[in-house]
Amino acid sequence: MNPETRTAAPACVAVATADSRYDILIGGALMGDPASWRGLPAAAQAVVVTNTTVDALHGDALRHALAPHYRQVSTLALPDGEAHKDWPTLNLIFDHLLRHGADRKTVLFALGGGVVGDITGFAAASYMRGVPFVQVPTTLLAQVDSSVGGKTAINHPLGKNMIGAFYQPRRVICDLDTLATLPARELSAGLAEVIKYGPIADPAFLAWIEAHLDALLARDRKALAHAVKRSCEIKAWVVGQDERESGLRAILNFGHTFGHAIEAGLGYGEWLHGEAVGCGMVMAADLSAALGLVPADFVDRLRRLVERAGLPVTGPALGAARYLELMRVDKKAEAGEIRFVVIESLGRAAMRPADDALVTRVIERHCAPA
Ligand code: NAD
Ligand code: GLY
């Protein structure tokens, strides 16, 4: 990262829902800053839940930061990967908590990407009917999306994120320093979720991303700080109005209906979540154009940006029938009818059903032949 572009003070974005309020701190060297940890719920015990990869890179920094605040700090390093966002791995967390005598005040710290954040959040929501947890996201995707808003879950073999709960963290600490160790492919995956916020909510942000994509790919600190902050502001604004996804929040799933079908169809972990979302956004943009909502050149604009971000723009050869079958298991489906997030006009998204025939044509235009 370019040290000359370091941000001085951390940015703070507030999230407010009907019964919770917490801050997202964004900046460099946040783990080592005592101010990041002040004011969290008092407890005797903290449990760091991470995975083996992230533990080796950033576990010591977090344990060091927590040591002055808790009598006991233990760590559980889970196996790495989307394939482990499942029941047996969730049980490893419960086993650890019970073996370490964790009580209702014990604070869980989720150190890692979206997989660790989602599974730890779900464990926090259900252990003793709810214990406090803090998100310490270490991937770009987790910093701009999954650590914010309280969606926690594990996967079921029949559907992604099907078992879960809405449960808000007490704080989100986005230490931009952790992104220095992120593999390039993971950085690109995170950019998919950054790009998403433009078409659904902020055309000026979309133009900013287009202008600063090279800086983001080069991990320029100032560019990353702005991308994370603006993404979190938009997400906080949406979650503040519709925490439980009774309406508006669904727009955050732009590209995800096609994307989830790709992930489930290939087997979790084959494509990264962000890769599937990037390709899915191109398909959802094309569907929006096919429904007459946006001009065809918007599809080209988005495809170019997704491609420049290092993400795939051609879906895998699952066959249109299999895509449709998988999309019917999507949480947004109602009575088997698939509902898509479409762009109504640049910066405004909505949910729409669409004819199977129309969707089939979109799939055939953007996916390799089966
Ligand atoms: P991930 O958690 O699998 O992390 C990606 C990889 O990067 C892993 O191998 C991880 O070990 C490694 N890693 C993490 N931080 C690192 C670092 N700083 N340096 C080096 N390696 C690091 O994947 P992800 O993309 O962060 O998250 C995807 C998950 O998030 C999916 O399960 C998705 O469903 C979920 N998600 C949830 C929400 C939500 O609102 N809860 C939103 C979007 C995505
Ligand atoms: N990532 C979608 C949501 O949080 O609602």
GROMACS .gro file of C-alpha atoms and ligand atoms in nm:
model
  419
    1MET     CA    1   0.000   0.000   0.000
    2ASN     CA    2   0.118   0.350  -0.068
    3PRO     CA    3   0.205   0.504   0.275
    4GLU     CA    4   0.169   0.857   0.138
    5THR     CA    5  -0.199   0.796   0.092
    6ARG     CA    6  -0.262   0.680   0.451
    7THR     CA    7  -0.575   0.819   0.608
    8ALA     CA    8  -0.509   1.000   0.937
    9ALA     CA    9  -0.811   0.954   1.162
   10PRO     CA   10  -1.041   0.655   1.123
   11ALA     CA   11  -1.376   0.717   0.960
   12CYS     CA   12  -1.684   0.619   1.155
   13VAL     CA   13  -2.015   0.513   0.999
   14ALA     CA   14  -2.309   0.456   1.233
   15VAL     CA   15  -2.563   0.180   1.185
   16ALA     CA   16  -2.897   0.228   1.357
   17THR     CA   17  -3.178  -0.029   1.352
   18ALA     CA   18  -3.497  -0.049   1.559
   19ASP     CA   19  -3.316  -0.199   1.857
   20SER     CA   20  -2.945  -0.161   1.798
   21ARG     CA   21  -2.690   0.105   1.722
   22TYR     CA   22  -2.324   0.046   1.650
   23ASP     CA   23  -2.027   0.199   1.474
   24ILE     CA   24  -1.820   0.083   1.180
   25LEU     CA   25  -1.464   0.209   1.223
   26ILE     CA   26  -1.260   0.233   0.903
   27GLY     CA   27  -0.890   0.313   0.885
   28GLY     CA   28  -0.531   0.190   0.899
   29ALA     CA   29  -0.367   0.033   1.205
   30LEU     CA   30  -0.700   0.008   1.387
   31MET     CA   31  -0.624  -0.320   1.559
   32GLY     CA   32  -0.329  -0.163   1.738
   33ASP     CA   33  -0.524   0.148   1.837
   34PRO     CA   34  -0.664   0.118   2.193
   35ALA     CA   35  -0.950   0.353   2.096
   36SER     CA   36  -1.090   0.084   1.864
   37TRP     CA   37  -1.167  -0.141   2.162
   38ARG     CA   38  -1.297   0.110   2.415
   39GLY     CA   39  -1.659   0.092   2.521
   40LEU     CA   40  -1.727  -0.267   2.417
   41PRO     CA   41  -1.940  -0.480   2.653
   42ALA     CA   42  -1.748  -0.566   2.970
   43ALA     CA   43  -1.676  -0.937   3.017
   44ALA     CA   44  -1.424  -1.171   3.171
   45GLN     CA   45  -1.377  -1.366   2.855
   46ALA     CA   46  -1.321  -1.300   2.486
   47VAL     CA   47  -1.315  -1.568   2.219
   48VAL     CA   48  -1.149  -1.500   1.886
   49VAL     CA   49  -1.310  -1.705   1.611
   50THR     CA   50  -1.103  -1.704   1.295
   51ASN     CA   51  -0.968  -1.952   1.043
   52THR     CA   52  -0.624  -2.110   1.014
   53THR     CA   53  -0.513  -1.875   0.732
   54VAL     CA   54  -0.616  -1.548   0.898
   55ASP     CA   55  -0.501  -1.662   1.242
   56ALA     CA   56  -0.144  -1.703   1.113
   57LEU     CA   57  -0.150  -1.355   0.956
   58HIS     CA   58  -0.349  -1.137   1.195
   59GLY     CA   59  -0.440  -1.345   1.503
   60ASP     CA   60  -0.155  -1.216   1.720
   61ALA     CA   61  -0.243  -0.852   1.649
   62LEU     CA   62  -0.600  -0.907   1.768
   63ARG     CA   63  -0.504  -1.113   2.073
   64HIS     CA   64  -0.253  -0.844   2.169
   65ALA     CA   65  -0.520  -0.575   2.137
   66LEU     CA   66  -0.773  -0.771   2.347
   67ALA     CA   67  -0.536  -0.881   2.625
   68PRO     CA   68  -0.571  -0.561   2.837
   69HIS     CA   69  -0.952  -0.582   2.827
   70TYR     CA   70  -1.030  -0.949   2.910
   71ARG     CA   71  -0.898  -1.191   3.177
   72GLN     CA   72  -0.916  -1.480   2.933
   73VAL     CA   73  -0.871  -1.465   2.555
   74SER     CA   74  -0.895  -1.794   2.369
   75THR     CA   75  -0.883  -1.862   1.996
   76LEU     CA   76  -1.065  -2.107   1.775
   77ALA     CA   77  -0.916  -2.133   1.426
   78LEU     CA   78  -1.167  -2.301   1.196
   79PRO     CA   79  -1.080  -2.477   0.872
   80ASP     CA   80  -1.065  -2.225   0.587
   81GLY     CA   81  -1.323  -2.209   0.309
   82GLU     CA   82  -1.687  -2.167   0.210
   83ALA     CA   83  -1.726  -2.547   0.223
   84HIS     CA   84  -1.684  -2.519   0.604
   85LYS     CA   85  -1.968  -2.270   0.652
   86ASP     CA   86  -2.179  -2.560   0.774
   87TRP     CA   87  -2.331  -2.740   1.074
   88PRO     CA   88  -2.022  -2.943   1.176
   89THR     CA   89  -1.808  -2.626   1.180
   90LEU     CA   90  -2.074  -2.431   1.369
   91ASN     CA   91  -2.066  -2.708   1.629
   92LEU     CA   92  -1.690  -2.661   1.666
   93ILE     CA   93  -1.766  -2.308   1.790
   94PHE     CA   94  -2.027  -2.431   2.039
   95ASP     CA   95  -1.786  -2.703   2.157
   96HIS     CA   96  -1.514  -2.443   2.213
   97LEU     CA   97  -1.745  -2.206   2.400
   98LEU     CA   98  -1.875  -2.479   2.629
   99ARG     CA   99  -1.530  -2.626   2.694
  100HIS     CA  100  -1.397  -2.280   2.784
  101GLY     CA  101  -1.685  -2.202   3.018
  102ALA     CA  102  -1.812  -1.914   2.805
  103ASP     CA  103  -2.104  -1.738   2.974
  104ARG     CA  104  -2.371  -1.498   2.852
  105LYS     CA  105  -2.134  -1.201   2.870
  106THR     CA  106  -1.852  -1.363   2.675
  107VAL     CA  107  -1.772  -1.156   2.366
  108LEU     CA  108  -1.699  -1.331   2.036
  109PHE     CA  109  -1.463  -1.160   1.791
  110ALA     CA  110  -1.501  -1.269   1.429
  111LEU     CA  111  -1.162  -1.221   1.267
  112GLY     CA  112  -1.170  -1.304   0.898
  113GLY     CA  113  -1.373  -1.280   0.582
  114GLY     CA  114  -1.744  -1.327   0.530
  115VAL     CA  115  -1.735  -1.699   0.605
  116VAL     CA  116  -1.592  -1.646   0.954
  117GLY     CA  117  -1.815  -1.342   1.011
  118ASP     CA  118  -2.136  -1.518   0.906
  119ILE     CA  119  -2.076  -1.838   1.104
  120THR     CA  120  -1.949  -1.657   1.415
  121GLY     CA  121  -2.244  -1.420   1.404
  122PHE     CA  122  -2.483  -1.716   1.389
  123ALA     CA  123  -2.301  -1.885   1.677
  124ALA     CA  124  -2.327  -1.560   1.877
  125ALA     CA  125  -2.698  -1.534   1.796
  126SER     CA  126  -2.772  -1.883   1.922
  127TYR     CA  127  -2.521  -1.962   2.201
  128MET     CA  128  -2.715  -1.923   2.529
  129ARG     CA  129  -2.980  -1.745   2.315
  130GLY     CA  130  -2.741  -1.465   2.228
  131VAL     CA  131  -2.399  -1.333   2.331
  132PRO     CA  132  -2.232  -1.011   2.208
  133PHE     CA  133  -2.002  -1.024   1.907
  134VAL     CA  134  -1.771  -0.789   1.722
  135GLN     CA  135  -1.682  -0.808   1.355
  136VAL     CA  136  -1.316  -0.764   1.261
  137PRO     CA  137  -1.341  -0.815   0.883
  138THR     CA  138  -1.018  -0.888   0.696
  139THR     CA  139  -1.137  -0.919   0.335
  140LEU     CA  140  -1.259  -0.630   0.122
  141LEU     CA  141  -1.587  -0.814   0.073
  142ALA     CA  142  -1.639  -0.848   0.445
  143GLN     CA  143  -1.545  -0.484   0.511
  144VAL     CA  144  -1.789  -0.344   0.254
  145ASP     CA  145  -2.072  -0.588   0.300
  146SER     CA  146  -2.090  -0.902   0.510
  147SER     CA  147  -1.970  -0.761   0.844
  148VAL     CA  148  -2.239  -0.491   0.837
  149GLY     CA  149  -2.611  -0.536   0.884
  150GLY     CA  150  -2.645  -0.846   1.098
  151LYS     CA  151  -2.716  -1.119   0.845
  152THR     CA  152  -2.561  -1.434   0.991
  153ALA     CA  153  -2.588  -1.781   0.844
  154ILE     CA  154  -2.448  -2.115   0.743
  155ASN     CA  155  -2.511  -2.297   0.417
  156HIS     CA  156  -2.729  -2.605   0.365
  157PRO     CA  157  -2.642  -2.851   0.086
  158LEU     CA  158  -2.971  -2.747  -0.080
  159GLY     CA  159  -2.921  -2.371  -0.053
  160LYS     CA  160  -2.677  -2.099   0.041
  161ASN     CA  161  -2.719  -1.910   0.370
  162MET     CA  162  -3.044  -2.099   0.432
  163ILE     CA  163  -2.996  -2.144   0.808
  164GLY     CA  164  -2.934  -1.823   0.997
  165ALA     CA  165  -3.054  -1.525   1.196
  166PHE     CA  166  -3.056  -1.148   1.191
  167TYR     CA  167  -2.820  -1.054   1.472
  168GLN     CA  168  -2.628  -0.727   1.484
  169PRO     CA  169  -2.265  -0.697   1.596
  170ARG     CA  170  -2.164  -0.451   1.871
  171ARG     CA  171  -1.899  -0.291   1.651
  172VAL     CA  172  -1.729  -0.343   1.315
  173ILE     CA  173  -1.357  -0.271   1.296
  174CYS     CA  174  -1.233  -0.244   0.937
  175ASP     CA  175  -0.856  -0.230   0.969
  176LEU     CA  176  -0.740  -0.153   0.614
  177ASP     CA  177  -0.391  -0.287   0.699
  178THR     CA  178  -0.529  -0.640   0.692
  179LEU     CA  179  -0.604  -0.602   0.320
  180ALA     CA  180  -0.229  -0.593   0.245
  181THR     CA  181  -0.211  -0.973   0.280
  182LEU     CA  182  -0.526  -1.046   0.080
  183PRO     CA  183  -0.471  -1.250  -0.239
  184ALA     CA  184  -0.546  -1.053  -0.559
  185ARG     CA  185  -0.833  -1.285  -0.650
  186GLU     CA  186  -1.002  -1.210  -0.315
  187LEU     CA  187  -0.953  -0.836  -0.363
  188SER     CA  188  -1.132  -0.861  -0.697
  189ALA     CA  189  -1.413  -1.059  -0.535
  190GLY     CA  190  -1.458  -0.777  -0.284
  191LEU     CA  191  -1.469  -0.521  -0.563
  192ALA     CA  192  -1.782  -0.693  -0.698
  193GLU     CA  193  -1.971  -0.592  -0.382
  194VAL     CA  194  -1.825  -0.240  -0.401
  195ILE     CA  195  -1.939  -0.203  -0.763
  196LYS     CA  196  -2.286  -0.328  -0.664
  197TYR     CA  197  -2.358  -0.014  -0.460
  198GLY     CA  198  -2.328   0.213  -0.765
  199PRO     CA  199  -2.611   0.082  -0.984
  200ILE     CA  200  -2.846   0.021  -0.689
  201ALA     CA  201  -2.795   0.348  -0.499
  202ASP     CA  202  -2.534   0.596  -0.618
  203PRO     CA  203  -2.449   0.672  -0.983
  204ALA     CA  204  -2.175   0.916  -0.873
  205PHE     CA  205  -2.009   0.634  -0.675
  206LEU     CA  206  -2.025   0.412  -0.985
  207ALA     CA  207  -1.841   0.682  -1.183
  208TRP     CA  208  -1.589   0.719  -0.897
  209ILE     CA  209  -1.520   0.343  -0.902
  210GLU     CA  210  -1.468   0.354  -1.280
  211ALA     CA  211  -1.218   0.638  -1.235
  212HIS     CA  212  -1.036   0.481  -0.938
  213LEU     CA  213  -1.044   0.111  -1.024
  214ASP     CA  214  -0.671   0.097  -1.100
  215ALA     CA  215  -0.594   0.263  -0.765
  216LEU     CA  216  -0.822   0.015  -0.588
  217LEU     CA  217  -0.653  -0.279  -0.761
  218ALA     CA  218  -0.315  -0.132  -0.656
  219ARG     CA  219  -0.450  -0.116  -0.295
  220ASP     CA  220  -0.404   0.259  -0.271
  221ARG     CA  221  -0.499   0.335   0.090
  222LYS     CA  222  -0.696   0.651   0.021
  223ALA     CA  223  -0.896   0.485  -0.255
  224LEU     CA  224  -0.967   0.178  -0.039
  225ALA     CA  225  -1.070   0.397   0.255
  226HIS     CA  226  -1.320   0.584   0.038
  227ALA     CA  227  -1.456   0.266  -0.123
  228VAL     CA  228  -1.509   0.099   0.216
  229LYS     CA  229  -1.661   0.410   0.373
  230ARG     CA  230  -1.904   0.489   0.090
  231SER     CA  231  -2.008   0.121   0.064
  232CYS     CA  232  -2.070   0.106   0.440
  233GLU     CA  233  -2.266   0.433   0.432
  234ILE     CA  234  -2.497   0.295   0.165
  235LYS     CA  235  -2.535  -0.038   0.340
  236ALA     CA  236  -2.603   0.134   0.676
  237TRP     CA  237  -2.866   0.354   0.510
  238VAL     CA  238  -3.044   0.051   0.363
  239VAL     CA  239  -3.021  -0.163   0.678
  240GLY     CA  240  -3.140   0.129   0.892
  241GLN     CA  241  -3.464   0.135   0.696
  242ASP     CA  242  -3.521  -0.237   0.649
  243GLU     CA  243  -3.316  -0.456   0.882
  244ARG     CA  244  -3.521  -0.773   0.823
  245GLU     CA  245  -3.544  -0.745   0.445
  246SER     CA  246  -3.916  -0.693   0.422
  247GLY     CA  247  -3.857  -0.475   0.115
  248LEU     CA  248  -3.577  -0.230   0.043
  249ARG     CA  249  -3.288  -0.444   0.177
  250ALA     CA  250  -3.338  -0.693  -0.104
  251ILE     CA  251  -3.173  -0.444  -0.343
  252LEU     CA  252  -2.841  -0.536  -0.178
  253ASN     CA  253  -2.883  -0.868  -0.353
  254PHE     CA  254  -2.835  -0.721  -0.701
  255GLY     CA  255  -2.664  -0.996  -0.902
  256HIS     CA  256  -2.700  -1.245  -0.619
  257THR     CA  257  -2.988  -1.453  -0.757
  258PHE     CA  258  -2.784  -1.552  -1.062
  259GLY     CA  259  -2.470  -1.556  -0.845
  260HIS     CA  260  -2.610  -1.795  -0.585
  261ALA     CA  261  -2.713  -2.033  -0.866
  262ILE     CA  262  -2.353  -2.028  -0.994
  263GLU     CA  263  -2.213  -2.097  -0.646
  264ALA     CA  264  -2.457  -2.375  -0.564
  265GLY     CA  265  -2.448  -2.524  -0.915
  266LEU     CA  266  -2.070  -2.556  -0.921
  267GLY     CA  267  -2.040  -2.649  -0.553
  268TYR     CA  268  -1.955  -2.390  -0.288
  269GLY     CA  269  -1.600  -2.263  -0.309
  270GLU     CA  270  -1.541  -2.335  -0.680
  271TRP     CA  271  -1.614  -1.972  -0.774
  272LEU     CA  272  -1.569  -1.712  -0.503
  273HIS     CA  273  -1.889  -1.547  -0.383
  274GLY     CA  274  -1.777  -1.210  -0.524
  275GLU     CA  275  -1.692  -1.368  -0.860
  276ALA     CA  276  -2.039  -1.518  -0.881
  277VAL     CA  277  -2.194  -1.184  -0.782
  278GLY     CA  278  -1.987  -0.995  -1.042
  279CYS     CA  279  -2.101  -1.223  -1.323
  280GLY     CA  280  -2.453  -1.228  -1.176
  281MET     CA  281  -2.469  -0.846  -1.186
  282VAL     CA  282  -2.396  -0.850  -1.561
  283MET     CA  283  -2.682  -1.098  -1.607
  284ALA     CA  284  -2.916  -0.896  -1.382
  285ALA     CA  285  -2.826  -0.579  -1.575
  286ASP     CA  286  -2.908  -0.758  -1.901
  287LEU     CA  287  -3.239  -0.873  -1.753
  288SER     CA  288  -3.312  -0.511  -1.657
  289ALA     CA  289  -3.240  -0.407  -2.017
  290ALA     CA  290  -3.452  -0.695  -2.152
  291LEU     CA  291  -3.740  -0.569  -1.936
  292GLY     CA  292  -3.698  -0.228  -2.098
  293LEU     CA  293  -3.581  -0.056  -1.778
  294VAL     CA  294  -3.226   0.049  -1.870
  295PRO     CA  295  -3.054   0.099  -2.205
  296ALA     CA  296  -2.837  -0.179  -2.350
  297ASP     CA  297  -2.523   0.034  -2.313
  298PHE     CA  298  -2.561   0.012  -1.933
  299VAL     CA  299  -2.505  -0.364  -1.963
  300ASP     CA  300  -2.184  -0.305  -2.160
  301ARG     CA  301  -2.070  -0.041  -1.910
  302LEU     CA  302  -2.118  -0.275  -1.616
  303ARG     CA  303  -1.964  -0.573  -1.797
  304ARG     CA  304  -1.652  -0.367  -1.880
  305LEU     CA  305  -1.615  -0.257  -1.517
  306VAL     CA  306  -1.665  -0.609  -1.377
  307GLU     CA  307  -1.410  -0.743  -1.627
  308ARG     CA  308  -1.159  -0.466  -1.544
  309ALA     CA  309  -1.196  -0.559  -1.177
  310GLY     CA  310  -1.058  -0.904  -1.265
  311LEU     CA  311  -1.389  -1.085  -1.237
  312PRO     CA  312  -1.545  -1.342  -1.472
  313VAL     CA  313  -1.825  -1.216  -1.697
  314THR     CA  314  -1.923  -1.547  -1.857
  315GLY     CA  315  -2.123  -1.784  -1.638
  316PRO     CA  316  -2.044  -2.156  -1.612
  317ALA     CA  317  -2.215  -2.408  -1.840
  318LEU     CA  318  -2.482  -2.533  -1.602
  319GLY     CA  319  -2.762  -2.512  -1.858
  320ALA     CA  320  -3.054  -2.270  -1.833
  321ALA     CA  321  -3.286  -2.531  -1.679
  322ARG     CA  322  -3.043  -2.595  -1.393
  323TYR     CA  323  -2.997  -2.221  -1.334
  324LEU     CA  324  -3.375  -2.179  -1.309
  325GLU     CA  325  -3.406  -2.477  -1.074
  326LEU     CA  326  -3.135  -2.339  -0.845
  327MET     CA  327  -3.278  -1.988  -0.849
  328ARG     CA  328  -3.617  -2.116  -0.729
  329VAL     CA  329  -3.448  -2.207  -0.397
  330ASP     CA  330  -3.339  -1.841  -0.354
  331LYS     CA  331  -3.473  -1.678  -0.036
  332LYS     CA  332  -3.635  -1.404  -0.246
  333ALA     CA  333  -3.846  -1.661  -0.436
  334GLU     CA  334  -4.215  -1.661  -0.345
  335ALA     CA  335  -4.427  -1.975  -0.405
  336GLY     CA  336  -4.161  -2.095  -0.650
  337GLU     CA  337  -4.165  -1.768  -0.847
  338ILE     CA  338  -3.816  -1.624  -0.882
  339ARG     CA  339  -3.787  -1.252  -0.802
  340PHE     CA  340  -3.490  -1.061  -0.938
  341VAL     CA  341  -3.327  -0.740  -0.827
  342VAL     CA  342  -3.334  -0.523  -1.138
  343ILE     CA  343  -3.208  -0.172  -1.207
  344GLU     CA  344  -3.506   0.053  -1.276
  345SER     CA  345  -3.288   0.352  -1.350
  346LEU     CA  346  -2.925   0.416  -1.264
  347GLY     CA  347  -2.907   0.442  -0.883
  348ARG     CA  348  -3.250   0.285  -0.824
  349ALA     CA  349  -3.323  -0.088  -0.791
  350ALA     CA  350  -3.641  -0.290  -0.740
  351MET     CA  351  -3.764  -0.649  -0.718
  352ARG     CA  352  -3.937  -0.798  -1.021
  353PRO     CA  353  -4.050  -1.142  -1.136
  354ALA     CA  354  -3.954  -1.232  -1.493
  355ASP     CA  355  -4.069  -1.488  -1.748
  356ASP     CA  356  -3.865  -1.810  -1.757
  357ALA     CA  357  -3.826  -1.761  -2.132
  358LEU     CA  358  -3.677  -1.414  -2.089
  359VAL     CA  359  -3.444  -1.533  -1.812
  360THR     CA  360  -3.341  -1.830  -2.025
  361ARG     CA  361  -3.236  -1.593  -2.304
  362VAL     CA  362  -3.030  -1.387  -2.056
  363ILE     CA  363  -2.859  -1.703  -1.928
  364GLU     CA  364  -2.788  -1.821  -2.282
  365ARG     CA  365  -2.637  -1.481  -2.373
  366HIS     CA  366  -2.401  -1.474  -2.073
  367CYS     CA  367  -2.314  -1.835  -1.994
  368ALA     CA  368  -2.098  -2.093  -2.166
  369PRO     CA  369  -2.311  -2.345  -2.362
  370ALA     CA  370  -2.398  -2.656  -2.157
  371NAD     P1  371  -1.387  -1.583   0.289
  371NAD     O1  372  -1.436  -1.553   0.422
  371NAD     O2  373  -1.386  -1.725   0.244
  371NAD     O3  374  -1.241  -1.523   0.272
  371NAD     C1  375  -1.175  -1.539   0.151
  371NAD     C2  376  -1.036  -1.603   0.166
  371NAD     O4  377  -0.947  -1.502   0.208
  371NAD     C3  378  -1.027  -1.713   0.268
  371NAD     O5  379  -0.941  -1.813   0.222
  371NAD     C4  380  -0.968  -1.643   0.390
  371NAD     O6  381  -0.897  -1.730   0.474
  371NAD     C5  382  -0.875  -1.546   0.323
  371NAD     N1  383  -0.846  -1.426   0.398
  371NAD     C6  384  -0.930  -1.350   0.472
  371NAD     N2  385  -0.870  -1.239   0.512
  371NAD     C7  386  -0.744  -1.243   0.465
  371NAD     C8  387  -0.634  -1.155   0.472
  371NAD     N3  388  -0.643  -1.038   0.531
  371NAD     N4  389  -0.518  -1.193   0.413
  371NAD     C9  390  -0.509  -1.311   0.347
  371NAD     N5  391  -0.611  -1.397   0.334
  371NAD    C10  392  -0.728  -1.363   0.393
  371NAD     O7  393  -1.471  -1.503   0.176
  371NAD     P2  394  -1.531  -1.356   0.171
  371NAD     O8  395  -1.530  -1.321   0.028
  371NAD     O9  396  -1.471  -1.267   0.268
  371NAD    O10  397  -1.683  -1.379   0.217
  371NAD    C11  398  -1.770  -1.459   0.143
  371NAD    C12  399  -1.880  -1.505   0.234
  371NAD    O11  400  -1.950  -1.391   0.282
  371NAD    C13  401  -1.981  -1.592   0.167
  371NAD    O12  402  -2.010  -1.701   0.252
  371NAD    C14  403  -2.104  -1.503   0.154
  371NAD    O13  404  -2.223  -1.576   0.154
  371NAD    C15  405  -2.089  -1.417   0.274
  371NAD     N6  406  -2.159  -1.288   0.261
  371NAD    C16  407  -2.239  -1.251   0.364
  371NAD    C17  408  -2.303  -1.128   0.360
  371NAD    C18  409  -2.385  -1.084   0.477
  371NAD    O14  410  -2.455  -0.982   0.466
  371NAD     N7  411  -2.378  -1.151   0.589
  371NAD    C19  412  -2.284  -1.044   0.251
  371NAD    C20  413  -2.199  -1.084   0.148
  371NAD    C21  414  -2.136  -1.207   0.155
  372GLY     N1  415  -2.549  -0.872   0.145
  372GLY     C1  416  -2.689  -0.852   0.143
  372GLY     C2  417  -2.745  -0.802   0.271
  372GLY     O1  418  -2.676  -0.779   0.367
  372GLY     O2  419  -2.863  -0.783   0.280
   0.00000   0.00000   0.00000
